[in-house]
Coordinates of C-alpha atoms in Angstrom, one line a residue:
Chain O
M25 CA -24.0 18.5 -6.6
I26 CA -20.7 16.9 -7.4
E27 CA -19.4 16.9 -10.9
D28 CA -17.9 13.6 -11.9
V29 CA -14.3 14.0 -13.2
K30 CA -12.5 11.0 -14.5
L31 CA -8.9 11.6 -15.4
I32 CA -7.5 8.4 -14.0
S33 CA -10.5 6.2 -13.6
K34 CA -11.8 6.8 -17.2
K35 CA -11.5 3.2 -18.2
F36 CA -12.4 1.6 -14.8
A37 CA -15.9 0.8 -15.9
I38 CA -15.0 -0.7 -19.2
E39 CA -14.9 -4.4 -19.3
N40 CA -11.5 -6.0 -20.0
A41 CA -9.8 -2.6 -20.1
H42 CA -6.8 -4.4 -18.6
T43 CA -6.1 -6.0 -22.0
L44 CA -4.1 -4.0 -24.5
E45 CA -6.7 -4.4 -27.2
V46 CA -9.5 -2.9 -25.3
A47 CA -7.3 -0.3 -23.6
Q48 CA -6.0 1.0 -26.9
K49 CA -9.5 1.2 -28.3
H50 CA -10.2 3.7 -25.5
G51 CA -7.1 5.8 -26.0
A52 CA -4.2 4.1 -24.2
Y53 CA -0.7 5.0 -25.3
T54 CA -1.9 8.0 -27.3
S55 CA 0.3 10.4 -25.3
I56 CA 3.4 8.6 -26.5
D57 CA 3.7 10.4 -29.8
K58 CA 3.8 13.7 -28.1
L59 CA 6.2 12.4 -25.5
F60 CA 9.0 11.7 -28.0
S61 CA 8.5 15.1 -29.7
L62 CA 9.5 16.8 -26.5
K63 CA 12.8 17.0 -24.6
P64 CA 12.9 15.2 -21.2
Q65 CA 13.3 18.6 -19.4
E66 CA 10.1 19.8 -21.0
I67 CA 8.1 16.9 -19.7
T68 CA 9.4 17.5 -16.2
Q69 CA 8.6 21.2 -16.5
M70 CA 5.1 20.3 -17.7
V71 CA 4.5 18.0 -14.7
S72 CA 5.9 20.7 -12.4
D73 CA 3.6 23.4 -13.9
S74 CA 0.6 21.1 -13.6
G75 CA 1.1 21.1 -9.8
L76 CA 0.8 17.4 -9.7
R77 CA 1.4 16.2 -6.1
G78 CA 2.5 12.8 -4.9
K79 CA -0.6 10.7 -4.4
G80 CA 0.9 8.1 -2.0
G81 CA 0.1 10.2 1.0
G82 CA 2.9 12.7 1.3
G83 CA 1.5 15.2 -1.2
A84 CA 4.9 16.6 -2.2
S85 CA 5.2 18.3 -5.6
A86 CA 6.0 15.5 -8.2
G87 CA 7.7 17.9 -10.7
E88 CA 10.1 19.3 -8.0
K89 CA 11.0 15.7 -7.1
W90 CA 11.7 14.8 -10.7
K91 CA 14.0 17.9 -11.0
L92 CA 16.2 16.4 -8.4
M93 CA 17.1 13.6 -10.8
P94 CA 20.5 14.3 -12.5
L95 CA 20.4 14.1 -16.3
G96 CA 23.3 13.0 -18.4
E97 CA 25.3 11.3 -15.6
D98 CA 27.4 8.2 -16.1
K99 CA 25.4 6.2 -13.6
P100 CA 22.1 4.7 -14.7
S101 CA 18.9 6.2 -13.3
F102 CA 16.0 4.2 -12.1
L103 CA 12.3 4.8 -11.6
V104 CA 10.7 2.9 -8.7
V105 CA 6.9 2.8 -8.6
N106 CA 5.5 2.4 -5.1
C107 CA 2.6 -0.1 -5.2
D108 CA 3.1 -1.3 -1.6
E109 CA -0.3 0.2 -0.7
S110 CA -0.7 -1.1 2.9
E111 CA -2.2 1.9 4.6
P112 CA -5.4 0.7 6.2
G113 CA -8.4 2.2 4.3
T114 CA -6.5 2.6 1.1
F115 CA -7.1 0.4 -2.0
K116 CA -6.8 2.8 -5.0
D117 CA -3.5 1.5 -6.5
R118 CA -5.1 -1.9 -6.7
A119 CA -7.9 -0.4 -8.7
I120 CA -5.4 1.0 -11.2
I121 CA -3.3 -2.1 -11.7
T122 CA -6.3 -4.4 -12.1
K123 CA -8.6 -2.1 -14.1
D124 CA -6.3 0.0 -16.2
P125 CA -2.7 -1.3 -15.9
H126 CA -1.8 0.1 -19.3
L127 CA -2.4 3.6 -18.0
L128 CA 0.3 2.9 -15.4
I129 CA 2.7 1.5 -18.0
E130 CA 2.0 4.5 -20.2
G131 CA 2.8 6.8 -17.2
I132 CA 6.0 4.8 -16.5
I133 CA 7.2 5.2 -20.1
A134 CA 6.6 9.0 -19.9
T135 CA 8.3 9.3 -16.5
C136 CA 11.3 7.2 -17.4
Y137 CA 11.8 9.3 -20.5
A138 CA 11.6 12.5 -18.5
I139 CA 14.3 11.3 -16.0
Q140 CA 16.1 9.3 -18.7
A141 CA 15.8 6.0 -16.9
H142 CA 15.9 2.7 -18.8
H143 CA 14.6 0.5 -16.0
A144 CA 11.6 0.8 -13.8
Y145 CA 10.7 -1.4 -10.9
I146 CA 7.2 -1.7 -9.6
Y147 CA 7.4 -2.7 -5.9
I148 CA 4.1 -4.4 -5.1
R149 CA 3.0 -5.7 -1.7
G150 CA 3.3 -9.5 -1.4
E151 CA -0.4 -10.0 -0.7
Y152 CA -1.4 -8.5 -4.0
K153 CA -0.2 -11.6 -6.0
P154 CA -3.5 -12.0 -7.9
F155 CA -3.4 -8.3 -8.9
Q156 CA 0.3 -8.6 -9.7
D157 CA -0.5 -11.3 -12.2
I158 CA -2.9 -9.0 -14.0
L159 CA -0.3 -6.2 -14.1
Q160 CA 2.4 -8.7 -15.3
G161 CA 0.0 -9.8 -18.1
A162 CA -0.3 -6.2 -19.2
I163 CA 3.5 -5.7 -19.1
D164 CA 4.0 -8.9 -21.2
E165 CA 1.5 -7.6 -23.7
A166 CA 3.3 -4.2 -23.9
Y167 CA 6.7 -6.1 -24.4
E168 CA 5.1 -8.0 -27.3
A169 CA 3.7 -4.9 -28.9
G170 CA 7.1 -3.2 -28.8
Y171 CA 6.1 -0.7 -26.2
L172 CA 8.7 -2.0 -23.8
G173 CA 12.1 -3.5 -24.4
E174 CA 14.7 -2.3 -27.0
N175 CA 13.7 0.6 -29.3
I176 CA 10.3 1.2 -27.8
F177 CA 7.7 2.6 -30.3
N178 CA 10.4 2.3 -32.9
K179 CA 12.3 5.1 -31.2
D180 CA 15.9 4.9 -30.0
Y181 CA 14.9 4.3 -26.4
K182 CA 15.2 1.2 -24.3
L183 CA 13.0 0.6 -21.3
D184 CA 12.4 -2.4 -19.1
I185 CA 9.8 -2.8 -16.3
T186 CA 10.3 -5.4 -13.5
I187 CA 7.7 -6.1 -10.9
H188 CA 9.4 -6.7 -7.5
R189 CA 7.2 -8.5 -5.0
G190 CA 7.3 -7.6 -1.3
A191 CA 6.4 -10.0 1.4
G192 CA 4.2 -8.4 4.0
A193 CA 5.8 -5.3 5.6
Y194 CA 3.8 -2.1 5.9
I195 CA 6.9 -0.1 6.4
C196 CA 8.1 -0.9 2.9
G197 CA 5.7 1.7 1.6
E198 CA 8.1 4.3 3.1
K199 CA 10.2 5.1 0.1
S200 CA 13.7 4.6 1.6
A201 CA 12.6 1.3 3.3
L202 CA 11.2 0.3 0.0
L203 CA 14.6 0.8 -1.6
E204 CA 16.3 -1.1 1.1
S205 CA 13.9 -3.9 0.5
L206 CA 14.5 -3.7 -3.3
E207 CA 18.2 -4.0 -2.5
G208 CA 17.4 -7.4 -0.9
K209 CA 17.6 -6.2 2.7
R210 CA 15.2 -5.8 5.6
G211 CA 12.8 -2.9 5.1
H212 CA 14.4 -0.4 7.4
P213 CA 13.9 3.3 6.5
R214 CA 17.1 5.3 5.9
L215 CA 18.2 8.5 7.5
K216 CA 17.1 11.5 5.6
P217 CA 19.6 13.7 3.8
H218 CA 20.1 17.2 5.2
Q219 CA 19.1 18.8 2.0
K220 CA 16.8 17.8 -0.9
E221 CA 18.2 15.2 -3.1
C222 CA 17.0 12.2 -5.2
E223 CA 16.8 8.7 -3.8
W224 CA 19.5 6.2 -4.3
Y225 CA 19.2 2.6 -5.4
F226 CA 22.5 0.8 -5.0
G227 CA 24.1 4.2 -5.2
N228 CA 22.3 5.1 -8.5
P229 CA 20.0 8.1 -8.7
T230 CA 16.4 7.0 -8.3
L231 CA 12.9 8.5 -8.4
V232 CA 10.2 6.9 -6.2
N233 CA 6.6 7.7 -7.0
N234 CA 3.2 6.2 -6.1
V235 CA 1.2 4.3 -8.7
E236 CA -1.5 6.9 -8.9
T237 CA 1.0 9.8 -9.4
I238 CA 2.6 8.0 -12.3
A239 CA -0.9 7.1 -13.7
S240 CA -1.7 10.9 -13.7
V241 CA 1.2 11.7 -16.0
P242 CA -0.4 10.6 -19.4
Y243 CA -3.3 13.0 -18.9
I244 CA -1.0 15.9 -18.2
L245 CA 1.3 15.0 -21.0
Q246 CA -1.6 14.8 -23.5
N247 CA -3.7 17.8 -22.4
G248 CA -1.1 20.1 -20.9
S249 CA -0.6 21.4 -17.4
D250 CA -3.4 24.0 -17.6
A251 CA -5.9 21.3 -18.4
Y252 CA -5.0 19.5 -15.2
R253 CA -5.1 22.7 -13.2
Q254 CA -8.7 23.4 -14.2
Y255 CA -9.6 20.8 -11.6
G256 CA -9.1 21.0 -7.9
T257 CA -7.7 24.0 -6.0
P258 CA -4.8 26.3 -6.8
Q259 CA -2.5 24.5 -4.3
S260 CA -4.0 21.0 -4.8
P261 CA -4.7 20.8 -8.5
G262 CA -6.3 17.9 -10.2
T263 CA -8.1 14.9 -8.8
L264 CA -7.5 12.0 -6.4
L265 CA -8.8 8.5 -6.3
F266 CA -10.5 9.0 -2.9
A267 CA -11.9 5.8 -1.3
L268 CA -14.6 4.9 1.2
S269 CA -14.7 2.1 3.6
G270 CA -16.5 1.3 6.8
H271 CA -20.0 2.3 7.6
V272 CA -21.2 3.7 4.3
N273 CA -23.8 2.3 1.9
R274 CA -21.5 2.2 -1.2
R275 CA -17.9 1.5 -0.4
G276 CA -15.3 1.8 -3.1
V277 CA -12.9 4.0 -5.0
Y278 CA -14.3 7.1 -6.6
E279 CA -12.3 9.8 -8.3
A280 CA -13.0 13.4 -7.4
Q281 CA -11.5 16.8 -7.6
F282 CA -9.5 18.2 -4.7
G283 CA -11.3 20.8 -2.6
I284 CA -14.8 19.3 -2.5
K285 CA -16.5 19.0 0.9
M286 CA -15.9 15.7 2.6
I287 CA -19.5 15.3 3.7
D288 CA -20.7 15.8 0.1
Y289 CA -18.3 13.1 -1.1
I290 CA -19.5 10.7 1.5
N291 CA -23.2 11.3 0.7
H292 CA -22.8 11.5 -3.1
Y293 CA -20.6 8.5 -3.7
G294 CA -21.0 6.6 -0.5
G295 CA -24.8 7.0 -0.4
G296 CA -24.6 8.2 3.2
I297 CA -24.2 6.2 6.4
R298 CA -25.3 2.5 6.4
G299 CA -28.6 1.7 8.0
G300 CA -29.6 5.3 8.3
K301 CA -27.4 5.8 11.3
K302 CA -25.6 9.0 12.4
L303 CA -22.0 9.7 11.5
K304 CA -19.6 9.6 14.4
A305 CA -16.1 10.0 12.9
V306 CA -14.0 9.7 9.8
I307 CA -10.3 8.8 9.5
P308 CA -9.7 11.0 6.5
G309 CA -6.7 9.5 4.6
G310 CA -5.6 6.1 5.7
A311 CA -5.2 5.0 9.3
S312 CA -2.2 7.3 9.9
T313 CA -4.1 10.6 9.7
T314 CA -5.8 12.3 12.6
I315 CA -9.4 11.3 13.1
L316 CA -12.1 13.9 12.5
T317 CA -15.3 14.1 14.6
A318 CA -18.7 14.4 12.9
N319 CA -18.7 18.1 13.4
E320 CA -15.3 18.5 11.8
V321 CA -16.4 16.3 8.9
M322 CA -19.2 18.8 8.1
E323 CA -16.5 21.5 7.6
A324 CA -13.8 19.5 6.1
R325 CA -12.7 19.9 2.5
L326 CA -10.7 17.3 0.6
D327 CA -7.5 19.1 -0.2
Y328 CA -4.1 19.1 1.4
E329 CA -4.2 22.7 2.8
S330 CA -7.7 22.5 4.3
M331 CA -7.0 19.2 6.0
R332 CA -3.7 20.5 7.3
A333 CA -5.6 23.6 8.7
M334 CA -7.9 21.2 10.5
G335 CA -5.0 19.6 12.2
S336 CA -5.2 16.4 10.2
S337 CA -3.9 15.5 6.8
L338 CA -5.3 14.3 3.5
G339 CA -3.0 11.3 3.3
T340 CA -4.0 8.8 0.7
G341 CA -7.6 10.0 0.6
G342 CA -8.9 6.6 1.8
M343 CA -11.6 7.5 4.3
I344 CA -12.7 5.1 7.0
V345 CA -16.2 6.1 8.0
M346 CA -17.6 5.2 11.5
D347 CA -21.2 5.4 12.6
E348 CA -22.6 6.3 16.0
D349 CA -22.4 2.8 17.4
T350 CA -18.6 2.5 16.9
N351 CA -16.6 1.9 20.1
M352 CA -13.7 4.4 19.7
V353 CA -11.6 2.7 22.4
E354 CA -11.8 -0.6 20.5
A355 CA -11.1 1.2 17.2
L356 CA -8.0 2.7 18.6
K357 CA -6.9 -0.7 20.0
N358 CA -7.3 -2.2 16.6
L359 CA -5.1 0.4 15.0
L360 CA -2.5 0.2 17.8
E361 CA -2.2 -3.6 17.2
F362 CA -1.5 -2.7 13.6
Y363 CA 1.2 -0.3 14.4
R364 CA 2.7 -2.5 17.1
H365 CA 2.9 -5.3 14.5
E366 CA 4.3 -3.1 11.7
S367 CA 6.9 -1.0 13.5
C368 CA 10.2 -2.1 11.8
G369 CA 11.9 -1.9 15.2
Q370 CA 14.8 0.3 14.3
C371 CA 14.1 3.2 16.6
T372 CA 13.4 2.7 20.3
P373 CA 10.6 5.3 20.7
C374 CA 8.6 3.6 17.9
R375 CA 9.4 0.0 18.7
D376 CA 8.7 0.3 22.5
G377 CA 6.2 3.2 22.3
S378 CA 3.8 1.4 19.9
G379 CA 3.7 -1.7 22.1
W380 CA 3.5 0.3 25.3
V381 CA 0.4 2.3 24.3
D382 CA -1.2 -0.9 22.9
T383 CA -0.7 -2.6 26.2
I384 CA -2.2 0.4 28.1
I385 CA -5.3 0.6 25.9
G386 CA -5.6 -3.2 26.1
N387 CA -5.6 -2.9 29.9
L388 CA -8.1 -0.1 29.7
L389 CA -10.5 -2.3 27.8
K390 CA -10.1 -5.0 30.5
G391 CA -10.8 -2.4 33.2
K392 CA -7.3 -2.4 34.5
A393 CA -6.2 1.2 33.7
S394 CA -6.3 4.5 35.6
M395 CA -6.5 8.1 34.7
S396 CA -2.7 8.4 34.9
D397 CA -2.4 5.6 32.4
L398 CA -4.5 7.6 30.0
E399 CA -2.3 10.6 30.5
K400 CA 0.7 8.3 29.9
T401 CA -0.5 7.4 26.4
L402 CA -0.3 11.1 25.5
A403 CA 3.1 11.5 27.1
I404 CA 4.4 8.4 25.1
A405 CA 2.9 9.9 21.9
N406 CA 4.9 13.1 22.5
T407 CA 8.0 11.0 23.1
M408 CA 7.5 9.2 19.8
D409 CA 6.9 12.4 17.8
G410 CA 9.8 13.7 15.8
K411 CA 12.4 11.5 17.4
T412 CA 12.6 8.7 14.9
I413 CA 14.2 8.0 11.5
C414 CA 10.9 7.9 9.6
V415 CA 7.4 9.3 10.0
F416 CA 5.8 6.1 11.2
A417 CA 6.1 7.0 14.9
P418 CA 4.9 10.7 14.4
A419 CA 1.9 9.4 12.5
L420 CA 1.1 7.0 15.2
A421 CA 1.5 9.8 17.8
D422 CA -1.1 11.8 15.9
V423 CA -3.5 8.8 15.8
I424 CA -3.2 8.3 19.6
R425 CA -3.6 12.1 20.3
G426 CA -6.6 12.3 17.9
F427 CA -8.5 9.4 19.5
V428 CA -7.7 10.2 23.1
T429 CA -8.3 13.9 23.0
K430 CA -11.3 14.0 20.7
F431 CA -13.1 11.0 22.3
R432 CA -11.7 11.3 25.8
S433 CA -15.1 10.7 27.5
E434 CA -15.3 7.2 26.1
F435 CA -11.8 6.3 27.4
E436 CA -12.7 7.8 30.8
A437 CA -15.9 5.9 30.9
Y438 CA -13.9 2.6 30.8
I439 CA -11.8 3.9 33.7
R440 CA -14.7 4.9 35.8
K441 CA -16.4 1.6 35.1
S442 CA -13.3 -0.3 36.3
K443 CA -13.3 1.6 39.6
R444 CA -16.7 0.4 40.6
Chain T
M9 CA 22.6 -29.2 1.1
S10 CA 19.3 -30.9 0.5
F11 CA 17.5 -28.0 -1.1
V12 CA 18.1 -27.4 -4.8
F13 CA 16.2 -25.0 -6.9
S14 CA 14.1 -26.7 -9.7
N15 CA 15.4 -26.4 -13.2
E16 CA 12.6 -24.0 -14.1
N17 CA 13.5 -21.8 -11.1
L18 CA 17.2 -21.9 -12.1
Q19 CA 16.3 -20.5 -15.5
T20 CA 14.2 -17.8 -13.9
I21 CA 17.1 -16.9 -11.6
E22 CA 19.4 -16.4 -14.6
S23 CA 17.0 -14.1 -16.4
L24 CA 16.3 -12.2 -13.2
K25 CA 20.0 -11.6 -12.6
K26 CA 20.0 -9.5 -15.8
R27 CA 17.2 -7.3 -14.4
Y28 CA 19.0 -6.1 -11.2
P29 CA 22.2 -4.1 -10.8
K30 CA 23.5 -6.5 -8.1
P31 CA 22.6 -10.1 -7.2
Q32 CA 21.8 -9.1 -3.6
A33 CA 18.6 -7.7 -4.9
L34 CA 17.5 -11.2 -5.7
A35 CA 17.0 -12.0 -2.0
L36 CA 13.2 -11.5 -2.0
P37 CA 12.5 -13.1 -5.4
L38 CA 14.6 -16.1 -4.4
L39 CA 12.8 -16.4 -1.1
W40 CA 9.5 -16.4 -2.9
M41 CA 10.7 -19.1 -5.3
A42 CA 11.9 -21.3 -2.4
H43 CA 8.6 -20.6 -0.6
Y44 CA 6.5 -21.8 -3.5
Q45 CA 8.8 -24.8 -4.2
E46 CA 8.9 -26.1 -0.7
G47 CA 5.8 -24.6 0.9
Y48 CA 8.0 -22.9 3.5
I49 CA 11.6 -21.7 3.8
S50 CA 14.0 -24.3 5.2
L51 CA 17.4 -23.5 6.5
D52 CA 18.8 -25.5 3.5
A53 CA 16.9 -23.2 1.2
I54 CA 18.4 -20.2 3.0
D55 CA 21.9 -21.6 2.2
A56 CA 20.9 -22.0 -1.5
I57 CA 19.5 -18.5 -1.7
A58 CA 22.6 -17.1 0.0
L59 CA 24.8 -18.8 -2.6
A60 CA 22.7 -17.5 -5.5
S61 CA 22.4 -13.9 -4.2
M62 CA 26.0 -13.7 -2.9
L63 CA 24.8 -12.8 0.6
P64 CA 25.9 -14.4 3.8
P65 CA 23.3 -17.0 4.9
M66 CA 22.7 -15.0 8.1
E67 CA 21.7 -12.0 6.1
V68 CA 19.2 -14.0 4.1
Y69 CA 17.8 -15.4 7.4
R70 CA 17.6 -11.8 8.7
V71 CA 15.6 -10.8 5.7
A72 CA 13.4 -13.9 5.8
T73 CA 12.4 -13.3 9.4
F74 CA 11.6 -9.6 8.7
Y75 CA 8.8 -10.2 6.3
T76 CA 5.6 -11.7 7.7
M77 CA 4.6 -13.7 4.6
F78 CA 7.6 -16.1 4.8
H79 CA 7.1 -19.2 6.9
L80 CA 10.2 -20.8 8.4
A81 CA 8.3 -24.0 9.2
P82 CA 5.7 -26.0 7.3
I83 CA 2.1 -24.9 7.6
G84 CA -1.3 -26.3 6.5
K85 CA -2.1 -26.7 2.8
Y86 CA -4.5 -23.8 2.9
H87 CA -3.5 -20.7 4.8
L88 CA -6.6 -18.8 5.9
Q89 CA -5.6 -15.2 6.5
V90 CA -8.4 -13.2 8.1
C91 CA -7.9 -9.5 7.7
K92 CA -8.2 -7.9 11.2
T93 CA -7.6 -4.2 10.6
L94 CA -10.1 -1.4 11.1
S95 CA -12.2 -1.4 7.9
C96 CA -12.7 -5.2 8.1
K97 CA -13.4 -4.9 11.9
L98 CA -16.1 -2.3 11.3
C99 CA -17.7 -4.6 8.7
G100 CA -17.8 -7.7 10.7
K101 CA -14.6 -9.6 10.5
E102 CA -15.2 -11.0 14.1
D103 CA -18.1 -13.0 12.9
I104 CA -16.1 -14.4 10.0
L105 CA -13.3 -15.5 12.4
T106 CA -15.8 -17.1 14.8
S107 CA -17.4 -18.9 11.9
I108 CA -14.1 -20.4 10.8
Q109 CA -13.1 -21.3 14.3
E110 CA -16.4 -23.1 14.9
L111 CA -16.1 -25.0 11.6
L112 CA -12.4 -26.0 11.9
K113 CA -12.2 -26.2 15.7
I114 CA -8.9 -24.4 15.8
E115 CA -7.6 -21.1 17.3
V116 CA -5.7 -18.4 15.5
G117 CA -2.2 -19.6 14.9
Q118 CA -3.1 -23.3 14.9
T119 CA -3.3 -25.9 12.1
T120 CA -6.0 -28.6 11.7
P121 CA -4.8 -32.1 12.6
D122 CA -5.1 -33.2 9.0
N123 CA -2.6 -30.4 8.1
L124 CA -5.1 -28.9 5.6
F125 CA -5.8 -25.5 7.2
T126 CA -3.8 -23.0 9.1
L127 CA -5.6 -20.0 10.6
S128 CA -4.0 -16.6 10.9
Q129 CA -5.1 -13.0 11.5
V130 CA -3.3 -10.6 9.3
E131 CA -3.0 -6.8 9.0
C132 CA -4.8 -4.8 6.3
L133 CA -5.0 -6.7 3.0
G134 CA -6.0 -3.6 1.0
S135 CA -9.5 -4.8 0.5
C136 CA -11.3 -2.3 2.7
G137 CA -14.0 -1.5 0.1
T138 CA -14.9 -5.2 -0.1
S139 CA -14.5 -6.2 3.5
P140 CA -14.6 -8.5 5.3
V141 CA -11.9 -10.4 3.5
V142 CA -10.0 -13.6 3.9
Q143 CA -7.0 -14.4 1.8
I144 CA -6.6 -18.2 1.3
N145 CA -3.1 -18.8 0.0
D146 CA -2.9 -16.2 -2.7
T147 CA -6.6 -15.9 -3.5
Y148 CA -8.8 -13.1 -2.1
Y149 CA -12.3 -13.9 -0.9
E150 CA -14.2 -10.7 -0.4
N151 CA -17.6 -9.4 0.8
L152 CA -17.8 -12.5 3.0
T153 CA -20.6 -13.5 5.3
P154 CA -20.3 -16.1 8.1
Q155 CA -22.2 -18.5 5.8
S156 CA -20.2 -17.9 2.6
I157 CA -16.8 -18.5 4.2
V158 CA -18.1 -21.8 5.5
E159 CA -19.1 -22.8 1.9
I160 CA -15.8 -21.7 0.6
I161 CA -13.8 -23.7 3.1
K162 CA -16.0 -26.8 2.6
G163 CA -15.4 -26.4 -1.2
L164 CA -11.6 -26.6 -0.5
K165 CA -11.8 -29.8 1.5

């Protein structure tokens, strides 16, 4: 049986928890007193000790990332919160900003203090305008209450939060593309530095973290890093807002500890497969992770290391569940159209590769492809892998290889049918 | 230049300038303002944005064409954006699309002759748990059925 753990989703079921009044009745902003009694470095160390990992899909250690931020420089530091959430199958950040936006604001205050930033930007995807309005309402309330602005909480600390609205570009969820977009440019990912360093916004040191990562900070701050570590696994401590979509009975966002079995999660929270059908496959963490077959799902555990060992990745934890009737060729075609549309076009392997494979699979569906075309999709995937500026193309390569190798018979069936 | 930002927008621009290290960062906020003011982004608006954000007009144009939500030509009053990505597809977005097409007698990418409705298919709207979903202008309509979307559209007419 799965034990419910609610560190981030604690207030999700409470009505009107997006208003300051209700949120405060249920403990919002209580971690702030402790915050200002500690030094910034102590907060960073605490987050580092908690083992908190970036929850936007990458899973890198949050504390280690914070340590890359220089303290006491002349240049201003910035925090950028990534709320671009465009990964198909992922809708958890939306839950936070609509159901408990004050938790995010509380996390932003703590994070900004730890890296000594006085301005935070929340980069939100353009489509999320209705949810942006709720978040903006919460920010306005926080300004009025003196939790944001000059001398927050009557302390000698200034903090502003600005929501920056994107305009429909999946790639802006990639942190360097996001910063380019925030600088008023096209969302083209930047070349990576040869050693670890912080991000740069107009040449100023900047930390980019996902909404859920920042929203995890108040719990750690208040209860300590050991309290966070009592959940999850030693390498993947804590919880994640996993999500279910597709062919399950109860779709939605449900928080759970890392390390539980995927099939238990799907049955417990999702209520099993819709219509009593059999499970065929699950895309584990947003479209960009390698698909798992039903047999693999039985073995899979929801933590970064186990998923890696299975040849996939945990990603954002947004699972897309498919039942036995799903046509895998059509499913891949659907995703290929997505990637073809969303490739930013900077790197040739990605720009041309995404379109090329989409065309081939389109032809295959029309009965106009041969076995060598199918092989070609794998060859193109290999050409895309590791040869581009960002991880968009390697992720797509994994998607193609996953579908084509694990469900090869379905692809071949189309080819055989076309020969007749 | 025939496009001028409204007084309200001009005030917002002044307060926004204080929130960013450089005026170039205003490109997206200004594009959004122009988009809401005009319903689309005209070349004249691009010039006005360029002036306010201290960018060359060509650069603003480059940015405007990169992001799919900006329209560089007028569209219908209601923009029906049917999410087409996997979670919605698995949960019946095709029936929703057919239902809309039968009601409005238009194909994807077309606008009704009365300029009321433009039909588009868009990539994942982040509403996978409540799919199928159609975003009409800014509003999300979720957990749709082929019947409910017809009622919603009729309600808009």
